[in-house]
Amino acid sequence: MSIFEQLKKYKYIIPIITNADRDVKRIILKSFRLKKKFFYPQGEYKADVKNLINCMLCLKMCRFDCNSLQGAKTERVAPAYKSLIGYYLSVGKIDPSKEENKDFINLMYECCNCENCKIWCPFDFSVVSLLETVRDDINDKGLTPNYIKEQIEKLNKTHTIEDTNIFKTYEEKVIANVESDGNDDVFYYIGCETMKYPEVVKGNIEILKKAGIKFSTNLDKRWCCGAPLFNTRHLDLAKEYAKQNIDLITGSGAKLVVTDCPGCADTLLNRYEKIGFKSKVKVIHILQLFKQLIEENKLILKNQIPEEFKNVVYHDPCLMSRNLNVISEPREVLKKIPGLNLLEPICNEKYTHCCGYSGTLHWANNDLAVKISQNRVNELIETGANIIVTACPLCELGLEKGIEENNKKKIKIIDLTELIAKVI
Amino acid sequence: MTLEKFDLIYKDNRCKIKDKEKILSKLKAILGEENVSTKEIDLIAYSKDSTLITLIWRIQGKLAALPDFITWPENNDQIVQTLKLANEEKIPVIPYGEGSGVVGGAIPVYGGIIIDMKKFNKVLEINDKDLTVTVQTGINGMNLERYLNAKGYTCGHIPQSIYMSSVGGWIAHRAAGQFSTKYGKIEDIVLGLEVILPQGEIIELKTIIRAATGPQFDKLFIGGEGTLGIVTKATLKIWPSPEKRELISFAFPTIEDSLEAIRNILRNQIYPAVIRIYDASETVRHFPQVKEAKDKVMAVFVCEGNERLVNLEGIITREKCEDNNGVNCGEEPVEHWFETRFRVTETSLIPPYKIVIDTIEVSVMWEHAAELYHLVLDSVKKVKGILYITAHASHFYPNGVGFYFSFAGVATGGKSNFEFYQECWDVIMDGCVKAGGSIAHHHGIGINRARWMEKEWGKALRSLIDIKNLLDPNNILNPGKTYFPPEKGGAK
Ligand SMILES: Cc1cc2nc3c(=O)[nH]c(=O)nc-3n(C[C@H](O)[C@H](O)[C@H](O)COP(=O)(O)OP(=O)(O)OC[C@H]3O[C@@H](n4cnc5c(N)ncnc54)[C@H](O)[C@@H]3O)c2cc1C
Ligand code: SF4
Ligand code: SF4
């Protein structure tokens, strides 16, 4: 709600207070004056206390759609409760430095980046964003949990969140690296996680080549986009990543960045800007390009889809549908695949549910991430589909963990690129 | 211990558990390691429901009450065994749905074992011919409605809290949805139940449309407030999604005019799904943009269902409003209501200023409807510290109406917030009883109204308590509520 809307909404209160009797007025004015003294932390802090309070006192309209709550089925991870604990940690009601309070600190990381709460919130809050401000204070106090520190160490060592720089594994995965000559049209920005799915990377490269696009991948010089640094609130380090990535892209001469990972797209587009970096080059998800190529007849989907890949349900990655607003493009591509039967789950498009693996949750509580994933897989296969198709490597990774044992043979999770590759 | 830093509001008469470790290991044996917790982070999470006074406590770092064990059963047997253990050890058991209750029903006033029903969340069957859905009662209301909508149905039960309440909570408190004039309250919607009695016996009250098989036993558990049994399964009526919706609104010069219009609509057997009237103070709050409604009583209607019927309902609704001095305000106010009906922000913004707020709903037959409204307003205005008292009515019947009062104020003259809060409650309850109303329309009794039960029930309360004692001789199921206020009882 904008300030203007808020003022309009609460205008009715003014005459009520002016007409109240003296005693009442005095008490209210005192509370107004002393609100900060009563309820805000002393000293320096970064936590967004005002909005943590708003959220923790809210009657929680978002809870039915909160992925961590619906996965865990316990009040502990309910959105407003996470804010309440964030508040108690901020004002010192719960002492964050005590070993016995580790659970409370941990809770600040038990959110995926799904932001389903934001859809329903009367304040437009995303709880994970509120919690990030508490994480700032946790870092400043030197209380960062070990599982977060480990990720930072890996990033410092390999520039990815893997034990080795995963981009450099291209040779063993038989992925063709395309060095830039400084004169490219397109930079194909491969996600760290996509490197775990060589077929997807290879498929994308093949499609780009077939369409006659001049592009590079520069895998020898690649770093992670830095998304984990934003989630864990290591923003100074994130600046180094932003600079490195923007320089690399700019150096390629490309006018367009296409990426296979919605997380990378969101980081390059939106998160860099928040720390003062803005890429001048346009960034899109690779499917947006494919849709255009199909329309221009530069990519022709000519073959019938094999029978076993016919019944498909599309899983909207949270970041893709909500942050990037890429909803129709993947569907339009899917509908152009000859013989494919596209099914839709109950919660789709902007209302999609999380795969469980975004944000810090899977480090803080992997069991819960798996449960969220199971919930989503069950929603997806309730449609009758045996193929779950998505457009995000992290979703693919997450959803794979959610397939229950008895379904492992029946259900396949693949990237949309792999489907395209089957029909060109 | 972090918990020691939190003041407890309900701290007297807590149950004494001699060997907590022993109980914990027994609970773990029953429910499995992952379905039991005594961690502080969980105990704090289940120390509250949505009773509005608890919001002030929350920001002050006080806890309403403190449970001893939290459990998340996955099947009936685990509940049965937990109840048996609780009876042996005389430990209170508190069923917990989504914690949206606003009368303290799920607050563990004497401590004990919380049974959180969230894992009972499956839709078991939709029967299209019978128009029923059978569910496990821990299912969240919106997740059920969303599922039904996707299949082309609605339950027609849309409380404002649908996003954050469970079917079990609806049944426990005899909830009412915004569309109640057409689809009924939850007691009109439930056709069958499975209940686990306090001593662990599972009973099924089978799904029937109507019967003459003795007293309606199922009614005992609809409104049972988690004190007579734990409802595990329910069969509810559903309807095909409506074909047409018509949105109507009128502004009336007085509350009496608006009540008369609606009484006459219903007398003609016209049932708009939604009927809501807002007194002049609420009209400025909710419809500041509607010029025709300035200083008036706003009424909004939604007619829905078969197109031809809806058309006719629209005609008669308008006619009766016009006959009673209503001024047609068109569709916009209803669209505005649809957009804003779940967007509650006051509960976040007001408590940090130490302003006490709450809402209280009551019901009354038509004869005394206007009288009750004025009596309550007049008497609350006399309470020292009161800032405002306003009302709307959102549940109407051919024979009467449910009013919904909202108040705000501050504790003056050395009173605590809680004392001021209870005083406001008492004044409203008193006005309601004096005007011949019933003290609760759909939020239930819980803690807040328990001290008014004798006035409401008269001698019949004795028989009700006898039934409670018969079913729950050790008084383990949700004690300290409904029949007596917390201070009158205690855990054995
Ligand atoms: C903003 C807001 C709006 C609201 N709007 C409405 C409204 O429009 N209409 C309305 O009727 N109410 C409304 N309420 C009140 C509240 O949502 C209802 O009372 C609801 O039915 C409670 O459900 P719950 O699952 O949250 O129950 P809880 O708060 O968890 O529990 C309520 C009671 O039910 C018992 N209980 C829970 N599950 C079971 C079970 N399976 N078996 C036996 N007992 C059980 C508990 O022990 C407790 O006594 C509103 C509340 C809020 C905060
Ligand atoms: S995110 Fe918004 S809707 Fe959800 S609990 Fe917080 S304030 Fe309420
Ligand atoms: S960001 Fe996602 S997991 Fe976190 S509170 Fe919001 S909906 Fe729940």
JSON list of C-alpha atoms in Angstrom, two decimals, chain A residues 1 6 8-13 16-17 20-21 23-25 27-28 31-35 38-39 50 53-65 69-77 80-81 84-85 87-88 92-95 98 100-107 110 116 119-124 346-347 351 353 371 375 379 382, chain B residues 1-2 5-7 34 39-46 48-50 52 54-63 72 96-100 116 118-121 140 142-143 146-147 150-151 160-165 281 284-285 288-289 341-355 384-388 409-413:
[
{"chain": "A", "resi": 1, "resn": "MET", "atom": "CA", "xyz": [0.00, 0.00, 0.00]},
{"chain": "A", "resi": 6, "resn": "GLN", "atom": "CA", "xyz": [-2.61, 4.43, 3.68]},
{"chain": "A", "resi": 8, "resn": "LYS", "atom": "CA", "xyz": [-6.72, 7.71, 2.69]},
{"chain": "A", "resi": 9, "resn": "LYS", "atom": "CA", "xyz": [-7.51, 4.44, 4.38]},
{"chain": "A", "resi": 10, "resn": "TYR", "atom": "CA", "xyz": [-6.87, 5.72, 7.89]},
{"chain": "A", "resi": 11, "resn": "LYS", "atom": "CA", "xyz": [-8.27, 9.22, 7.51]},
{"chain": "A", "resi": 12, "resn": "TYR", "atom": "CA", "xyz": [-11.26, 8.18, 9.59]},
{"chain": "A", "resi": 13, "resn": "ILE", "atom": "CA", "xyz": [-9.05, 7.87, 12.67]},
{"chain": "A", "resi": 16, "resn": "ILE", "atom": "CA", "xyz": [-11.86, 9.84, 16.45]},
{"chain": "A", "resi": 17, "resn": "ILE", "atom": "CA", "xyz": [-8.67, 10.88, 18.19]},
{"chain": "A", "resi": 20, "resn": "ALA", "atom": "CA", "xyz": [-11.52, 11.58, 22.40]},
{"chain": "A", "resi": 21, "resn": "ASP", "atom": "CA", "xyz": [-11.45, 12.79, 26.00]},
{"chain": "A", "resi": 23, "resn": "ASP", "atom": "CA", "xyz": [-7.03, 11.37, 29.34]},
{"chain": "A", "resi": 24, "resn": "VAL", "atom": "CA", "xyz": [-7.33, 9.13, 26.35]},
{"chain": "A", "resi": 25, "resn": "LYS", "atom": "CA", "xyz": [-5.70, 11.65, 24.04]},
{"chain": "A", "resi": 27, "resn": "ILE", "atom": "CA", "xyz": [-2.15, 8.35, 26.63]},
{"chain": "A", "resi": 28, "resn": "ILE", "atom": "CA", "xyz": [-2.31, 7.93, 22.87]},
{"chain": "A", "resi": 31, "resn": "SER", "atom": "CA", "xyz": [2.38, 6.11, 23.00]},
{"chain": "A", "resi": 32, "resn": "PHE", "atom": "CA", "xyz": [2.96, 7.77, 19.63]},
{"chain": "A", "resi": 33, "resn": "ARG", "atom": "CA", "xyz": [5.89, 9.66, 21.02]},
{"chain": "A", "resi": 34, "resn": "LEU", "atom": "CA", "xyz": [7.42, 6.73, 22.83]},
{"chain": "A", "resi": 35, "resn": "LYS", "atom": "CA", "xyz": [6.67, 3.94, 20.38]},
{"chain": "A", "resi": 38, "resn": "PHE", "atom": "CA", "xyz": [9.17, 1.06, 23.98]},
{"chain": "A", "resi": 39, "resn": "PHE", "atom": "CA", "xyz": [9.43, -1.29, 21.08]},
{"chain": "A", "resi": 50, "resn": "LYS", "atom": "CA", "xyz": [8.89, -1.45, 11.71]},
{"chain": "A", "resi": 53, "resn": "ILE", "atom": "CA", "xyz": [6.28, -5.61, 13.78]},
{"chain": "A", "resi": 54, "resn": "ASN", "atom": "CA", "xyz": [3.63, -5.16, 11.10]},
{"chain": "A", "resi": 55, "resn": "CYS", "atom": "CA", "xyz": [4.12, -8.72, 9.95]},
{"chain": "A", "resi": 56, "resn": "MET", "atom": "CA", "xyz": [4.33, -10.36, 13.36]},
{"chain": "A", "resi": 57, "resn": "LEU", "atom": "CA", "xyz": [1.04, -8.78, 14.46]},
{"chain": "A", "resi": 58, "resn": "CYS", "atom": "CA", "xyz": [-0.71, -9.54, 11.21]},
{"chain": "A", "resi": 59, "resn": "LEU", "atom": "CA", "xyz": [-3.53, -12.03, 11.18]},
{"chain": "A", "resi": 60, "resn": "LYS", "atom": "CA", "xyz": [-1.51, -13.91, 8.56]},
{"chain": "A", "resi": 61, "resn": "MET", "atom": "CA", "xyz": [-3.53, -13.89, 5.40]},
{"chain": "A", "resi": 62, "resn": "CYS", "atom": "CA", "xyz": [-0.67, -15.47, 3.47]},
{"chain": "A", "resi": 63, "resn": "ARG", "atom": "CA", "xyz": [-0.14, -18.59, 5.50]},
{"chain": "A", "resi": 64, "resn": "PHE", "atom": "CA", "xyz": [-2.17, -21.02, 3.41]},
{"chain": "A", "resi": 65, "resn": "ASP", "atom": "CA", "xyz": [0.15, -20.43, 0.48]},
{"chain": "A", "resi": 69, "resn": "LEU", "atom": "CA", "xyz": [4.52, -23.76, 6.32]},
{"chain": "A", "resi": 70, "resn": "GLN", "atom": "CA", "xyz": [2.63, -26.08, 4.00]},
{"chain": "A", "resi": 71, "resn": "GLY", "atom": "CA", "xyz": [5.71, -28.28, 3.81]},
{"chain": "A", "resi": 72, "resn": "ALA", "atom": "CA", "xyz": [6.55, -28.41, 7.49]},
{"chain": "A", "resi": 73, "resn": "LYS", "atom": "CA", "xyz": [2.99, -28.23, 8.89]},
{"chain": "A", "resi": 74, "resn": "THR", "atom": "CA", "xyz": [4.22, -26.54, 12.02]},
{"chain": "A", "resi": 75, "resn": "GLU", "atom": "CA", "xyz": [3.62, -23.03, 13.34]},
{"chain": "A", "resi": 76, "resn": "ARG", "atom": "CA", "xyz": [7.36, -22.61, 13.78]},
{"chain": "A", "resi": 77, "resn": "VAL", "atom": "CA", "xyz": [7.85, -21.72, 10.13]},
{"chain": "A", "resi": 80, "resn": "ALA", "atom": "CA", "xyz": [4.29, -14.09, 10.91]},
{"chain": "A", "resi": 81, "resn": "TYR", "atom": "CA", "xyz": [6.08, -16.26, 13.46]},
{"chain": "A", "resi": 84, "resn": "LEU", "atom": "CA", "xyz": [8.06, -12.38, 15.44]},
{"chain": "A", "resi": 85, "resn": "ILE", "atom": "CA", "xyz": [11.26, -14.26, 16.17]},
{"chain": "A", "resi": 87, "resn": "TYR", "atom": "CA", "xyz": [11.79, -9.06, 16.07]},
{"chain": "A", "resi": 88, "resn": "TYR", "atom": "CA", "xyz": [12.64, -10.77, 19.37]},
{"chain": "A", "resi": 92, "resn": "GLY", "atom": "CA", "xyz": [17.32, -8.83, 22.34]},
{"chain": "A", "resi": 93, "resn": "LYS", "atom": "CA", "xyz": [14.30, -10.50, 23.92]},
{"chain": "A", "resi": 94, "resn": "ILE", "atom": "CA", "xyz": [15.92, -13.61, 22.53]},
{"chain": "A", "resi": 95, "resn": "ASP", "atom": "CA", "xyz": [19.68, -13.32, 22.80]},
{"chain": "A", "resi": 98, "resn": "LYS", "atom": "CA", "xyz": [23.62, -17.68, 23.07]},
{"chain": "A", "resi": 100, "resn": "GLU", "atom": "CA", "xyz": [21.00, -22.39, 23.21]},
{"chain": "A", "resi": 101, "resn": "ASN", "atom": "CA", "xyz": [19.22, -19.99, 20.85]},
{"chain": "A", "resi": 102, "resn": "LYS", "atom": "CA", "xyz": [20.64, -21.45, 17.68]},
{"chain": "A", "resi": 103, "resn": "ASP", "atom": "CA", "xyz": [17.21, -22.69, 16.61]},
{"chain": "A", "resi": 104, "resn": "PHE", "atom": "CA", "xyz": [15.94, -19.13, 16.59]},
{"chain": "A", "resi": 105, "resn": "ILE", "atom": "CA", "xyz": [18.81, -17.93, 14.41]},
{"chain": "A", "resi": 106, "resn": "ASN", "atom": "CA", "xyz": [18.36, -20.89, 12.15]},
{"chain": "A", "resi": 107, "resn": "LEU", "atom": "CA", "xyz": [14.72, -19.94, 11.65]},
{"chain": "A", "resi": 110, "resn": "GLU", "atom": "CA", "xyz": [14.19, -21.29, 6.90]},
{"chain": "A", "resi": 116, "resn": "ASN", "atom": "CA", "xyz": [4.22, -16.63, -2.18]},
{"chain": "A", "resi": 119, "resn": "ILE", "atom": "CA", "xyz": [0.85, -12.34, -3.37]},
{"chain": "A", "resi": 120, "resn": "TRP", "atom": "CA", "xyz": [-1.61, -12.23, -0.46]},
{"chain": "A", "resi": 121, "resn": "CYS", "atom": "CA", "xyz": [-0.01, -9.78, 1.92]},
{"chain": "A", "resi": 122, "resn": "PRO", "atom": "CA", "xyz": [-1.99, -6.60, 2.57]},
{"chain": "A", "resi": 123, "resn": "PHE", "atom": "CA", "xyz": [1.36, -4.83, 3.08]},
{"chain": "A", "resi": 124, "resn": "ASP", "atom": "CA", "xyz": [3.00, -6.41, 0.00]},
{"chain": "A", "resi": 346, "resn": "ILE", "atom": "CA", "xyz": [-4.07, -26.01, -9.76]},
{"chain": "A", "resi": 347, "resn": "CYS", "atom": "CA", "xyz": [-1.41, -23.56, -8.63]},
{"chain": "A", "resi": 351, "resn": "TYR", "atom": "CA", "xyz": [0.40, -18.61, -8.11]},
{"chain": "A", "resi": 353, "resn": "HIS", "atom": "CA", "xyz": [4.51, -23.19, -5.71]},
{"chain": "A", "resi": 371, "resn": "LYS", "atom": "CA", "xyz": [8.91, -31.87, 1.81]},
{"chain": "A", "resi": 375, "resn": "ASN", "atom": "CA", "xyz": [4.16, -31.22, -2.17]},
{"chain": "A", "resi": 379, "resn": "GLU", "atom": "CA", "xyz": [0.43, -31.16, -7.25]},
{"chain": "A", "resi": 382, "resn": "GLU", "atom": "CA", "xyz": [-2.14, -34.89, -9.92]},
{"chain": "B", "resi": 1, "resn": "MET", "atom": "CA", "xyz": [16.41, -20.80, 29.28]},
{"chain": "B", "resi": 2, "resn": "THR", "atom": "CA", "xyz": [15.12, -18.17, 26.91]},
{"chain": "B", "resi": 5, "resn": "LYS", "atom": "CA", "xyz": [12.53, -13.97, 29.84]},
{"chain": "B", "resi": 6, "resn": "PHE", "atom": "CA", "xyz": [8.87, -14.08, 28.84]},
{"chain": "B", "resi": 7, "resn": "ASP", "atom": "CA", "xyz": [6.08, -13.16, 31.25]},
{"chain": "B", "resi": 34, "resn": "GLU", "atom": "CA", "xyz": [9.65, -36.03, 14.40]},
{"chain": "B", "resi": 39, "resn": "LYS", "atom": "CA", "xyz": [11.80, -27.11, 21.99]},
{"chain": "B", "resi": 40, "resn": "GLU", "atom": "CA", "xyz": [11.37, -23.55, 23.15]},
{"chain": "B", "resi": 41, "resn": "ILE", "atom": "CA", "xyz": [10.97, -22.36, 19.61]},
{"chain": "B", "resi": 42, "resn": "ASP", "atom": "CA", "xyz": [7.91, -24.61, 19.22]},
{"chain": "B", "resi": 43, "resn": "LEU", "atom": "CA", "xyz": [6.44, -23.92, 22.65]},
{"chain": "B", "resi": 44, "resn": "ILE", "atom": "CA", "xyz": [6.44, -20.18, 21.95]},
{"chain": "B", "resi": 45, "resn": "ALA", "atom": "CA", "xyz": [4.86, -20.79, 18.54]},
{"chain": "B", "resi": 46, "resn": "TYR", "atom": "CA", "xyz": [1.89, -22.52, 20.18]},
{"chain": "B", "resi": 48, "resn": "LYS", "atom": "CA", "xyz": [-1.18, -18.08, 21.27]},
{"chain": "B", "resi": 49, "resn": "ASP", "atom": "CA", "xyz": [-4.07, -17.89, 18.89]},
{"chain": "B", "resi": 50, "resn": "SER", "atom": "CA", "xyz": [-5.39, -14.77, 17.16]},
{"chain": "B", "resi": 52, "resn": "LEU", "atom": "CA", "xyz": [-6.61, -9.56, 19.59]},
{"chain": "B", "resi": 54, "resn": "THR", "atom": "CA", "xyz": [-2.65, -11.25, 22.62]},
{"chain": "B", "resi": 55, "resn": "LEU", "atom": "CA", "xyz": [-1.20, -8.92, 19.98]},
{"chain": "B", "resi": 56, "resn": "ILE", "atom": "CA", "xyz": [-0.35, -6.31, 22.60]},
{"chain": "B", "resi": 57, "resn": "TRP", "atom": "CA", "xyz": [1.19, -9.05, 24.72]},
{"chain": "B", "resi": 58, "resn": "ARG", "atom": "CA", "xyz": [3.19, -10.24, 21.75]},
{"chain": "B", "resi": 59, "resn": "ILE", "atom": "CA", "xyz": [4.84, -6.91, 21.11]},
{"chain": "B", "resi": 60, "resn": "GLN", "atom": "CA", "xyz": [5.49, -6.53, 24.83]},
{"chain": "B", "resi": 61, "resn": "GLY", "atom": "CA", "xyz": [7.22, -9.88, 24.84]},
{"chain": "B", "resi": 62, "resn": "LYS", "atom": "CA", "xyz": [4.62, -11.63, 26.97]},
{"chain": "B", "resi": 63, "resn": "LEU", "atom": "CA", "xyz": [3.18, -15.05, 26.29]},
{"chain": "B", "resi": 72, "resn": "TRP", "atom": "CA", "xyz": [1.62, -33.36, 15.10]},
{"chain": "B", "resi": 96, "resn": "TYR", "atom": "CA", "xyz": [-5.01, -26.81, 17.46]},
{"chain": "B", "resi": 97, "resn": "GLY", "atom": "CA", "xyz": [-6.14, -26.00, 13.93]},
{"chain": "B", "resi": 98, "resn": "GLU", "atom": "CA", "xyz": [-4.70, -22.87, 12.33]},
{"chain": "B", "resi": 99, "resn": "GLY", "atom": "CA", "xyz": [-4.74, -20.67, 15.41]},
{"chain": "B", "resi": 100, "resn": "SER", "atom": "CA", "xyz": [-7.06, -18.06, 13.91]},
{"chain": "B", "resi": 116, "resn": "ASP", "atom": "CA", "xyz": [-1.82, -29.73, 16.03]},
{"chain": "B", "resi": 118, "resn": "LYS", "atom": "CA", "xyz": [-2.17, -29.73, 10.34]},
{"chain": "B", "resi": 119, "resn": "LYS", "atom": "CA", "xyz": [-1.07, -33.12, 9.11]},
{"chain": "B", "resi": 120, "resn": "PHE", "atom": "CA", "xyz": [-4.72, -34.17, 8.76]},
{"chain": "B", "resi": 121, "resn": "ASN", "atom": "CA", "xyz": [-4.93, -32.21, 5.55]},
{"chain": "B", "resi": 140, "resn": "ASN", "atom": "CA", "xyz": [-6.69, -25.17, 5.65]},
{"chain": "B", "resi": 142, "resn": "MET", "atom": "CA", "xyz": [-8.50, -21.82, 1.45]},
{"chain": "B", "resi": 143, "resn": "ASN", "atom": "CA", "xyz": [-6.55, -24.83, 0.32]},
{"chain": "B", "resi": 146, "resn": "ARG", "atom": "CA", "xyz": [-9.06, -23.58, -4.01]},
{"chain": "B", "resi": 147, "resn": "TYR", "atom": "CA", "xyz": [-9.11, -27.30, -4.70]},
{"chain": "B", "resi": 150, "resn": "ALA", "atom": "CA", "xyz": [-10.43, -26.03, -9.58]},
{"chain": "B", "resi": 151, "resn": "LYS", "atom": "CA", "xyz": [-12.86, -28.95, -9.83]},
{"chain": "B", "resi": 160, "resn": "GLN", "atom": "CA", "xyz": [-12.89, -13.70, 6.41]},
{"chain": "B", "resi": 161, "resn": "SER", "atom": "CA", "xyz": [-10.31, -15.98, 7.96]},
{"chain": "B", "resi": 162, "resn": "ILE", "atom": "CA", "xyz": [-10.54, -18.61, 5.22]},
{"chain": "B", "resi": 163, "resn": "TYR", "atom": "CA", "xyz": [-6.84, -18.15, 4.40]},
{"chain": "B", "resi": 164, "resn": "MET", "atom": "CA", "xyz": [-5.83, -19.01, 7.96]},
{"chain": "B", "resi": 165, "resn": "SER", "atom": "CA", "xyz": [-8.40, -21.31, 9.50]},
{"chain": "B", "resi": 281, "resn": "SER", "atom": "CA", "xyz": [-19.12, 5.04, 11.45]},
{"chain": "B", "resi": 284, "resn": "VAL", "atom": "CA", "xyz": [-16.79, 6.15, 6.46]},
{"chain": "B", "resi": 285, "resn": "ARG", "atom": "CA", "xyz": [-14.11, 3.65, 7.35]},
{"chain": "B", "resi": 288, "resn": "PRO", "atom": "CA", "xyz": [-14.94, 6.70, 2.05]},
{"chain": "B", "resi": 289, "resn": "GLN", "atom": "CA", "xyz": [-15.06, 6.88, -1.74]},
{"chain": "B", "resi": 341, "resn": "ARG", "atom": "CA", "xyz": [-12.36, -8.08, 2.24]},
{"chain": "B", "resi": 342, "resn": "PHE", "atom": "CA", "xyz": [-9.24, -10.04, 3.26]},
{"chain": "B", "resi": 343, "resn": "ARG", "atom": "CA", "xyz": [-6.88, -7.09, 3.63]},
{"chain": "B", "resi": 344, "resn": "VAL", "atom": "CA", "xyz": [-6.76, -6.58, 7.38]},
{"chain": "B", "resi": 345, "resn": "THR", "atom": "CA", "xyz": [-3.95, -4.24, 8.48]},
{"chain": "B", "resi": 346, "resn": "GLU", "atom": "CA", "xyz": [-5.33, -2.57, 11.61]},
{"chain": "B", "resi": 347, "resn": "THR", "atom": "CA", "xyz": [-4.23, -5.36, 13.91]},
{"chain": "B", "resi": 348, "resn": "SER", "atom": "CA", "xyz": [-0.63, -4.66, 12.92]},
{"chain": "B", "resi": 349, "resn": "LEU", "atom": "CA", "xyz": [-0.77, -0.91, 13.02]},
{"chain": "B", "resi": 350, "resn": "ILE", "atom": "CA", "xyz": [-2.75, -0.25, 16.21]},
{"chain": "B", "resi": 351, "resn": "PRO", "atom": "CA", "xyz": [-1.26, -2.40, 19.05]},
{"chain": "B", "resi": 352, "resn": "PRO", "atom": "CA", "xyz": [2.15, -0.66, 19.02]},
{"chain": "B", "resi": 353, "resn": "TYR", "atom": "CA", "xyz": [0.28, 2.43, 20.26]},
{"chain": "B", "resi": 354, "resn": "LYS", "atom": "CA", "xyz": [-1.06, 0.40, 23.18]},
{"chain": "B", "resi": 355, "resn": "ILE", "atom": "CA", "xyz": [-4.57, 0.82, 21.86]},
{"chain": "B", "resi": 384, "resn": "LYS", "atom": "CA", "xyz": [-13.88, 5.17, 30.30]},
{"chain": "B", "resi": 385, "resn": "GLY", "atom": "CA", "xyz": [-11.09, 5.09, 27.76]},
{"chain": "B", "resi": 386, "resn": "ILE", "atom": "CA", "xyz": [-13.18, 4.07, 24.79]},
{"chain": "B", "resi": 387, "resn": "LEU", "atom": "CA", "xyz": [-12.19, 5.57, 21.44]},
{"chain": "B", "resi": 388, "resn": "TYR", "atom": "CA", "xyz": [-14.80, 4.12, 19.21]},
{"chain": "B", "resi": 409, "resn": "GLY", "atom": "CA", "xyz": [-9.74, 2.26, 23.45]},
{"chain": "B", "resi": 410, "resn": "VAL", "atom": "CA", "xyz": [-6.97, 2.68, 25.97]},
{"chain": "B", "resi": 411, "resn": "ALA", "atom": "CA", "xyz": [-6.73, 1.65, 29.58]},
{"chain": "B", "resi": 412, "resn": "THR", "atom": "CA", "xyz": [-7.04, 4.67, 31.83]},
{"chain": "B", "resi": 413, "resn": "GLY", "atom": "CA", "xyz": [-7.09, 5.26, 35.57]}
]
